[in-house]
PDB file of C-alpha atoms in Angstrom:
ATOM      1  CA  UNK X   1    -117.418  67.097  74.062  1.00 86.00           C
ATOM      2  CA  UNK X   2    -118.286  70.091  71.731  1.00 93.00           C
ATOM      3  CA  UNK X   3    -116.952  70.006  68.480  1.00 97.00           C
ATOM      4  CA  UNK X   4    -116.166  73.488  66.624  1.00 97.00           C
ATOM      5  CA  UNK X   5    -117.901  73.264  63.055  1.00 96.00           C
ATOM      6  CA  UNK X   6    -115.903  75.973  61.181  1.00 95.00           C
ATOM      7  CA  UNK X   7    -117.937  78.546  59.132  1.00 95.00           C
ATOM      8  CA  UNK X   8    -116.714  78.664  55.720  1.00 93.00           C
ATOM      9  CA  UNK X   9    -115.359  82.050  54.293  1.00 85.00           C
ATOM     10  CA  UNK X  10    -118.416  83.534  52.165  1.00 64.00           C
ATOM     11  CA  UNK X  11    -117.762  83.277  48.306  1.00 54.00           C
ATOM     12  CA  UNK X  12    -121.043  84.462  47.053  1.00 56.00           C
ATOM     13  CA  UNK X  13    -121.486  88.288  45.536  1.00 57.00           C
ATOM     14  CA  UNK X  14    -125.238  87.316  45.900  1.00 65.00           C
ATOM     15  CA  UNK X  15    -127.454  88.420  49.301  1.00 70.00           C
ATOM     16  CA  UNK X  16    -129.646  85.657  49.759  1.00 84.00           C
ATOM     17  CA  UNK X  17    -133.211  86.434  51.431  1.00 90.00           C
ATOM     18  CA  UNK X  18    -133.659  86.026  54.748  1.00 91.00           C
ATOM     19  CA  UNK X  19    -135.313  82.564  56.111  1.00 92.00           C
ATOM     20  CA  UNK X  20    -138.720  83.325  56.736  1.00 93.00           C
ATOM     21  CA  UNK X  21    -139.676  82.064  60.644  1.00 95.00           C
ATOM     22  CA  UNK X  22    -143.221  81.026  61.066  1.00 94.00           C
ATOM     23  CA  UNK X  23    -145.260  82.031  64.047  1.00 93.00           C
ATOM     24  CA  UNK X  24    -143.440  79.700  66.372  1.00 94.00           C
ATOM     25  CA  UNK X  25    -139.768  80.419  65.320  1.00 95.00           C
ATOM     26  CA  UNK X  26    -140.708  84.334  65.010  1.00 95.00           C
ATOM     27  CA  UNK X  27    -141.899  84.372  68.861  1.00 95.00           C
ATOM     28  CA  UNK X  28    -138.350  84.552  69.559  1.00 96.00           C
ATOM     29  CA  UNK X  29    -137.667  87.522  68.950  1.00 96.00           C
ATOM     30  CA  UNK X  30    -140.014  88.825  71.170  1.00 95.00           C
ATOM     31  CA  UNK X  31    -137.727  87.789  73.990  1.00 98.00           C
ATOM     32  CA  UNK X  32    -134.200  88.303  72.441  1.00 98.00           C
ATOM     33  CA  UNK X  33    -132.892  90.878  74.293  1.00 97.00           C
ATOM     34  CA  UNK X  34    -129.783  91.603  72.293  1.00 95.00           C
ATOM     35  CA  UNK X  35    -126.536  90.503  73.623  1.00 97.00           C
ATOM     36  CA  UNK X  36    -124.789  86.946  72.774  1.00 98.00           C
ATOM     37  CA  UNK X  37    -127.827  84.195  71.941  1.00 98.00           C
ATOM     38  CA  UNK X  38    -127.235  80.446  72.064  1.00 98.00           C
ATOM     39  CA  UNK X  39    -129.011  78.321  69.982  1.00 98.00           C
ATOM     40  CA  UNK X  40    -130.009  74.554  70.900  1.00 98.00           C
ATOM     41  CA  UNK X  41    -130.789  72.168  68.179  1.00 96.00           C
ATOM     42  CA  UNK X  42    -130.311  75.252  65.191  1.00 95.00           C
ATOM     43  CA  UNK X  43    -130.593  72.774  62.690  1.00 88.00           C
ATOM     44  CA  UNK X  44    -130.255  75.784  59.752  1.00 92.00           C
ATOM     45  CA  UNK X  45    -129.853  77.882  61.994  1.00 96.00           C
ATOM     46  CA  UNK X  46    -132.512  80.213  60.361  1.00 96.00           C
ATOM     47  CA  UNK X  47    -132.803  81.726  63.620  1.00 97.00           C
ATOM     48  CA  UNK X  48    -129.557  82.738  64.355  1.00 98.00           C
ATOM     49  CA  UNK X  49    -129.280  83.979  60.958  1.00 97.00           C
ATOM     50  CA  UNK X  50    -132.802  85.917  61.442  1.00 97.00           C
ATOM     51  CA  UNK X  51    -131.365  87.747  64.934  1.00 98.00           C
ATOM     52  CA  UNK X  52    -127.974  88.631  63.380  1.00 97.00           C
ATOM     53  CA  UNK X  53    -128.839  90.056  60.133  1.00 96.00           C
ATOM     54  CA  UNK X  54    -131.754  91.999  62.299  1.00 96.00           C
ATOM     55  CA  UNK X  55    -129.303  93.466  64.498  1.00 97.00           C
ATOM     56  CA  UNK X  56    -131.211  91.423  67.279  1.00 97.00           C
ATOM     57  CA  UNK X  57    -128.138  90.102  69.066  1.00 98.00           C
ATOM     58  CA  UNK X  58    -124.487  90.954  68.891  1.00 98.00           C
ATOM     59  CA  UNK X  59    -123.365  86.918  68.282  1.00 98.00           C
ATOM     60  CA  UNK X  60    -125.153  83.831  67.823  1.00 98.00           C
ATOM     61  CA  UNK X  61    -123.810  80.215  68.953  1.00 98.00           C
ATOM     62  CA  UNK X  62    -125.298  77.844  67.020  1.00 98.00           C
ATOM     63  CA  UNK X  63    -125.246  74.120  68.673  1.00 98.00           C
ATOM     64  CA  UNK X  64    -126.735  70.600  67.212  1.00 97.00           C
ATOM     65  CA  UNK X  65    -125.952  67.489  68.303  1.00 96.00           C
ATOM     66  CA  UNK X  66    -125.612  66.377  64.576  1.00 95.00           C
ATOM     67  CA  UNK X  67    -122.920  66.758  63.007  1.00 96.00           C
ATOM     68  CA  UNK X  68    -124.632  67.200  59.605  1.00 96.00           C
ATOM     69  CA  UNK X  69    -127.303  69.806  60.448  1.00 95.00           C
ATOM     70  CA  UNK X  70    -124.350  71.597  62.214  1.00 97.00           C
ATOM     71  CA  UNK X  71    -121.918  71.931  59.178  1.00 97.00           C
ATOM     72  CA  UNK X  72    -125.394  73.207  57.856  1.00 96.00           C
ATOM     73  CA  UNK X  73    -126.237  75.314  59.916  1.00 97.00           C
ATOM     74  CA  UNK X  74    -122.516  77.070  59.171  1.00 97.00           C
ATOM     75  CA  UNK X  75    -123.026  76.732  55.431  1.00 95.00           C
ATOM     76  CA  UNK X  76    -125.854  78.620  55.931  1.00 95.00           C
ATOM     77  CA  UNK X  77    -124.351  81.184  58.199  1.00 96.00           C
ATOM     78  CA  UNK X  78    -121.667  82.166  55.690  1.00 95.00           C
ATOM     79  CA  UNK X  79    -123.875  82.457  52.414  1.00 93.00           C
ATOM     80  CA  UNK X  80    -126.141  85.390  54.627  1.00 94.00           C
ATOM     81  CA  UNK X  81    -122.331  86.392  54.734  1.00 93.00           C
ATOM     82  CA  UNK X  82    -122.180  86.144  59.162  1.00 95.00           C
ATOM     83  CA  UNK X  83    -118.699  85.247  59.731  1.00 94.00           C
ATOM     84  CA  UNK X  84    -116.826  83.765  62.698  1.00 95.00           C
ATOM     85  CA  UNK X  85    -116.738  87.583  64.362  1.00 96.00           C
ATOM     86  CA  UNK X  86    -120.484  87.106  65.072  1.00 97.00           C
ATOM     87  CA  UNK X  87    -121.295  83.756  65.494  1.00 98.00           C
ATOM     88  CA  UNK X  88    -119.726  79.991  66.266  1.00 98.00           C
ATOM     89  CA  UNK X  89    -121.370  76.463  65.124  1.00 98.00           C
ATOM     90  CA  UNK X  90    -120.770  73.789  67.516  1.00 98.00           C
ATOM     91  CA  UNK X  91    -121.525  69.842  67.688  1.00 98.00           C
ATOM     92  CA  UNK X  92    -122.647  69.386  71.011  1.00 98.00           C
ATOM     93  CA  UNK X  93    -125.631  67.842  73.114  1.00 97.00           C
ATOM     94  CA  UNK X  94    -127.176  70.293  74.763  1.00 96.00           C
ATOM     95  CA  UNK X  95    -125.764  73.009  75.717  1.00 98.00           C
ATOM     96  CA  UNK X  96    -122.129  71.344  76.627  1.00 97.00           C
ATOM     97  CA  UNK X  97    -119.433  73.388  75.991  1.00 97.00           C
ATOM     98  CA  UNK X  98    -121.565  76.858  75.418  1.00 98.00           C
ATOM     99  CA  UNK X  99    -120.765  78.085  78.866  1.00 97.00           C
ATOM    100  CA  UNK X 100    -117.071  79.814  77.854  1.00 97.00           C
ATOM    101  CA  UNK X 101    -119.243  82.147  75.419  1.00 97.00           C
ATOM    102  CA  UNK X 102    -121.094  83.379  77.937  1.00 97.00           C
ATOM    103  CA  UNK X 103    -124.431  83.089  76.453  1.00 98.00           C
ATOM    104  CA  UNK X 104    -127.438  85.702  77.719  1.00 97.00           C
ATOM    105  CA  UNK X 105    -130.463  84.464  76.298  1.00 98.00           C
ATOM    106  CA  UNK X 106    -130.651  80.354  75.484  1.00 98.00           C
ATOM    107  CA  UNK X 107    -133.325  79.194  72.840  1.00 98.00           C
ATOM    108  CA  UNK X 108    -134.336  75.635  72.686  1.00 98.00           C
ATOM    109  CA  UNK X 109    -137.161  75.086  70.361  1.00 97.00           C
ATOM    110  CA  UNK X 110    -138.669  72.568  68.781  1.00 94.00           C
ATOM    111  CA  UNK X 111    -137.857  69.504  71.437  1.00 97.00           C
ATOM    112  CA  UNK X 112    -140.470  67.803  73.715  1.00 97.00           C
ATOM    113  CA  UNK X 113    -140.750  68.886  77.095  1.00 97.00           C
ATOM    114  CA  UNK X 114    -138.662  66.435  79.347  1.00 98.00           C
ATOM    115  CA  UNK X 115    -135.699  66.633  76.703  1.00 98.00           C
ATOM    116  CA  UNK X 116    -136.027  70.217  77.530  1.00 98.00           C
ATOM    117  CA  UNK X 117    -135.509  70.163  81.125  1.00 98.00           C
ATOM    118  CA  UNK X 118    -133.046  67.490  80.581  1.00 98.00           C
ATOM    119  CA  UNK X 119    -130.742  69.684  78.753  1.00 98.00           C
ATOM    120  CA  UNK X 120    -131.306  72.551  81.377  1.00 98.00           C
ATOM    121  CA  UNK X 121    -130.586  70.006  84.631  1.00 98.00           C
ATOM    122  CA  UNK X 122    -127.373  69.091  82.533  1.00 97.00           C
ATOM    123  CA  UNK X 123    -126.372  73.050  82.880  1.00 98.00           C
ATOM    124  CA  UNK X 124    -126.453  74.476  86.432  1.00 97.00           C
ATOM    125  CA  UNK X 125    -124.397  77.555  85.159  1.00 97.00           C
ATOM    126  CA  UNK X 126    -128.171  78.604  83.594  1.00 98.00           C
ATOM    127  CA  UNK X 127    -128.859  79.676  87.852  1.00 97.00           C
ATOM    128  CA  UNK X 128    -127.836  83.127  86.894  1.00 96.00           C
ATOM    129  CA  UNK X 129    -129.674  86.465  86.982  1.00 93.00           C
ATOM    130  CA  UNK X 130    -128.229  87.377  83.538  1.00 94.00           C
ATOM    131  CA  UNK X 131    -129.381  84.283  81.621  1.00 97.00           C
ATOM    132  CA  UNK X 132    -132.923  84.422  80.100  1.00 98.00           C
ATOM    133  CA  UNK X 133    -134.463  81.311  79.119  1.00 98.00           C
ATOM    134  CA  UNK X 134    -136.666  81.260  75.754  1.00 98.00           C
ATOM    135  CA  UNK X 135    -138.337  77.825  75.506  1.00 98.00           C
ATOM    136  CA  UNK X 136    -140.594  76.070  72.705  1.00 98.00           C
ATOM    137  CA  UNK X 137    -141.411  72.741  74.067  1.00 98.00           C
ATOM    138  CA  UNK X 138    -143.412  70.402  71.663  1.00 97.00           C
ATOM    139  CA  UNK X 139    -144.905  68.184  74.471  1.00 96.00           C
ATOM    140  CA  UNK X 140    -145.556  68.031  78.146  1.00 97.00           C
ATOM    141  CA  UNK X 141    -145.581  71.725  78.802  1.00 97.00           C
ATOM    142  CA  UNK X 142    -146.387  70.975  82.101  1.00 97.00           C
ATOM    143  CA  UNK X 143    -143.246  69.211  82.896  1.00 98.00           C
ATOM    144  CA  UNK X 144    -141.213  72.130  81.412  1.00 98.00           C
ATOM    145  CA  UNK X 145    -143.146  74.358  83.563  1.00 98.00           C
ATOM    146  CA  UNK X 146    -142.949  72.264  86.804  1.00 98.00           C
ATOM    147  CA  UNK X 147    -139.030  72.031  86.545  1.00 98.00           C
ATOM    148  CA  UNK X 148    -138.943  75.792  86.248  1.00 98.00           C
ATOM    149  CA  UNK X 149    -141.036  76.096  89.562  1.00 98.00           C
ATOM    150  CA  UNK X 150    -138.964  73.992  91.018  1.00 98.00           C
ATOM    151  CA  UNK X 151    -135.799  75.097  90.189  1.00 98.00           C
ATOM    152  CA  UNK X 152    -136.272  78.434  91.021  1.00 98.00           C
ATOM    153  CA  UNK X 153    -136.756  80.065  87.339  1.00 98.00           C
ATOM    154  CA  UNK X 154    -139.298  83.045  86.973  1.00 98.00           C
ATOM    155  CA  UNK X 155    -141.794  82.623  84.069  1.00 98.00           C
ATOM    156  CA  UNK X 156    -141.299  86.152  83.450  1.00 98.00           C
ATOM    157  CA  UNK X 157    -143.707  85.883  79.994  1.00 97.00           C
ATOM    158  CA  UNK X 158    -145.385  83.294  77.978  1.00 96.00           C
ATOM    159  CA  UNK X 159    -146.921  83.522  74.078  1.00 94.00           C
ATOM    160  CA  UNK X 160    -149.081  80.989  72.492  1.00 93.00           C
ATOM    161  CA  UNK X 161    -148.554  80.976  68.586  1.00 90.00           C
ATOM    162  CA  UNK X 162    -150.378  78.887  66.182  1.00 88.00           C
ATOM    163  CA  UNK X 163    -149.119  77.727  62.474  1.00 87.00           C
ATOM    164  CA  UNK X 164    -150.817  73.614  61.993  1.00 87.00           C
ATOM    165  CA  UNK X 165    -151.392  74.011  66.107  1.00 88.00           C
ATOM    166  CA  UNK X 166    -151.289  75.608  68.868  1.00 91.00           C
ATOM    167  CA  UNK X 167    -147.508  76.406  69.996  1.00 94.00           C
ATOM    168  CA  UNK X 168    -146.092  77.452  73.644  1.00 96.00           C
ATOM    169  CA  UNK X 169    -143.036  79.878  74.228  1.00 97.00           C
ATOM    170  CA  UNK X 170    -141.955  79.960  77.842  1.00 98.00           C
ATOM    171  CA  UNK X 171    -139.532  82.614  78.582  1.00 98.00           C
ATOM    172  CA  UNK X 172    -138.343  82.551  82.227  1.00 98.00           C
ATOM    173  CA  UNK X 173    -135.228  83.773  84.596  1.00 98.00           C
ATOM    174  CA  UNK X 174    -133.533  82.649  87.318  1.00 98.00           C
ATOM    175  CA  UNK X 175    -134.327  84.235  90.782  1.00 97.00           C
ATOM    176  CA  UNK X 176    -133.665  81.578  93.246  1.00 96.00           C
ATOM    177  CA  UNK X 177    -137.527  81.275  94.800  1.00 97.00           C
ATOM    178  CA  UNK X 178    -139.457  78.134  94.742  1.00 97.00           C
ATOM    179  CA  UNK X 179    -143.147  78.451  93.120  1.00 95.00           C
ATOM    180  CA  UNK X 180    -146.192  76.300  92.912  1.00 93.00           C
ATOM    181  CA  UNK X 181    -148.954  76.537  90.000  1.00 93.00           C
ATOM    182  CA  UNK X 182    -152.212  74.542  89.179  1.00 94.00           C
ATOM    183  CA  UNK X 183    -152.198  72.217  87.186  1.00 93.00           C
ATOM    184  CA  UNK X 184    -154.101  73.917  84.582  1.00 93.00           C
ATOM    185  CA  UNK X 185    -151.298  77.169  85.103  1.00 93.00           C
ATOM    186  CA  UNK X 186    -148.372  74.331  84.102  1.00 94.00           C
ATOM    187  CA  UNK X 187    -150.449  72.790  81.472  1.00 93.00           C
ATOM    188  CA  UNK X 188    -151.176  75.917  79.787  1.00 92.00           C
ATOM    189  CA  UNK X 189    -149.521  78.660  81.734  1.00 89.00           C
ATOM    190  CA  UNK X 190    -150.717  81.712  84.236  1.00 92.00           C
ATOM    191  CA  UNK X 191    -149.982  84.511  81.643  1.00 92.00           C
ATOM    192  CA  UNK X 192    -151.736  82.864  79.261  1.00 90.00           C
ATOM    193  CA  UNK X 193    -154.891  81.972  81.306  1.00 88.00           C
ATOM    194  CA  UNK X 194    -154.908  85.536  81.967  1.00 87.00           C
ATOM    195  CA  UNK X 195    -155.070  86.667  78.774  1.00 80.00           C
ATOM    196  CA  UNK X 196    -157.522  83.393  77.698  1.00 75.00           C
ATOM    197  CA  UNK X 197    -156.860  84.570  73.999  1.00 71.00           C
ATOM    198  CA  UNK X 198    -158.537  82.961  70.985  1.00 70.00           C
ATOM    199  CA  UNK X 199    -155.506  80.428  71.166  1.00 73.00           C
ATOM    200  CA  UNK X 200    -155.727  79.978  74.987  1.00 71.00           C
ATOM    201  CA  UNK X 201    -159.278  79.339  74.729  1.00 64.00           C
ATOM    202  CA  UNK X 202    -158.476  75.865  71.640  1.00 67.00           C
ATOM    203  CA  UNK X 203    -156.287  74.992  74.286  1.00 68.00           C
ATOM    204  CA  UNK X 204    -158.013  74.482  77.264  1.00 64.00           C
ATOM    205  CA  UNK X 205    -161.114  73.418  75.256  1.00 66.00           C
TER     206      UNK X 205
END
């Protein structure tokens, strides 16, 4: 069950600096395509905060399965002064009870693979044209990658970002056909074997 974390009503005069992303929370918003963004496992939501005050997205649903990152994560949403007209905190696993917000573009960063595709089995509703997925996964890339062939998601672009390693960022949609890769195209992905950058080359070597 989701639990609605209330964002406090901003008190502070003062405008706070934006959270600086690193390389691997920044590649986001190469994919954003500016509607209503959800959020998995916000933590500070520094993202959400990042896409709102950039005019990236129109609202932001930020969603941990703690309950102390999430009352966080709206602490932090009201000092950058983002109020409830632009964005909702919820305690939830996964992406339970995001559906009624109607969500266009789903980030989940920072988990391992499998947990990943666990949380996207546990939300058919994703098996929509309008939905982008825009995926991080620590581990077992492969596995992320294999689910999306397999469930019939598009790996429309791909980025490889490095800060103390090398980072993946999948971002697929749903189109309904069945694909099969290499194993070297899962492990380290086809649009990035194509472009066999300086980070694409660590990689594979």
């Amino acid at each position: 069950m989701a639990i609605l974390i209330p964002i406090p009503n901003g008190t502070s005069t003062a405008t706070p600096t934006l959270p600086r992303l690193d390389a691997r929370l920044g590649a986001a918003l190469n994919y954003v395509r500016g509607g209503t963004v959800a959020d998995v496992g916000t933590d500070h939501a520094y993202l959400p905060i990042v896409l709102l005050k950039r005019g990236l997205c129109r609202f932001a649903i930020a969603s941990d399965i703690h309950k102390g990152p999430a009352q966080i994560a709206a602490q932090h949403l009201a000092a950058h002064g983002i109020s409830a007209d632009n964005a909702v905190v919820l305690q939830t696993d996964g992406l339970n009870g995001v559906e009624p917000y109607h969500p266009d573009d789903i980030l989940i960063f920072g988990m391992g693979g499998e947990m990943i595709v666990h949380i996207l089995e546990d939300a058919p509703w994703l098996q929509a044209p309008h939905v982008r997925l825009i995926l991080q996964p620590m581990t077992h890339a492969e596995l992320l990658r294999t689910y999306l062939d397999n469930a019939g998601f598009c790996i429309v672009a791909e980025q490889l970002c490095q800060t103390d390693r090398v980072y993946q960022v999948i971002c697929a949609e749903y189109d309904g056909h069945i694909r099969t890769h290499s194993p070297m195209e899962r492990l380290i992905g086809t649009h990035n074997l194509q472009r066999r950058d300086e980070q694409c080359v660590a990689l594979v070597n």
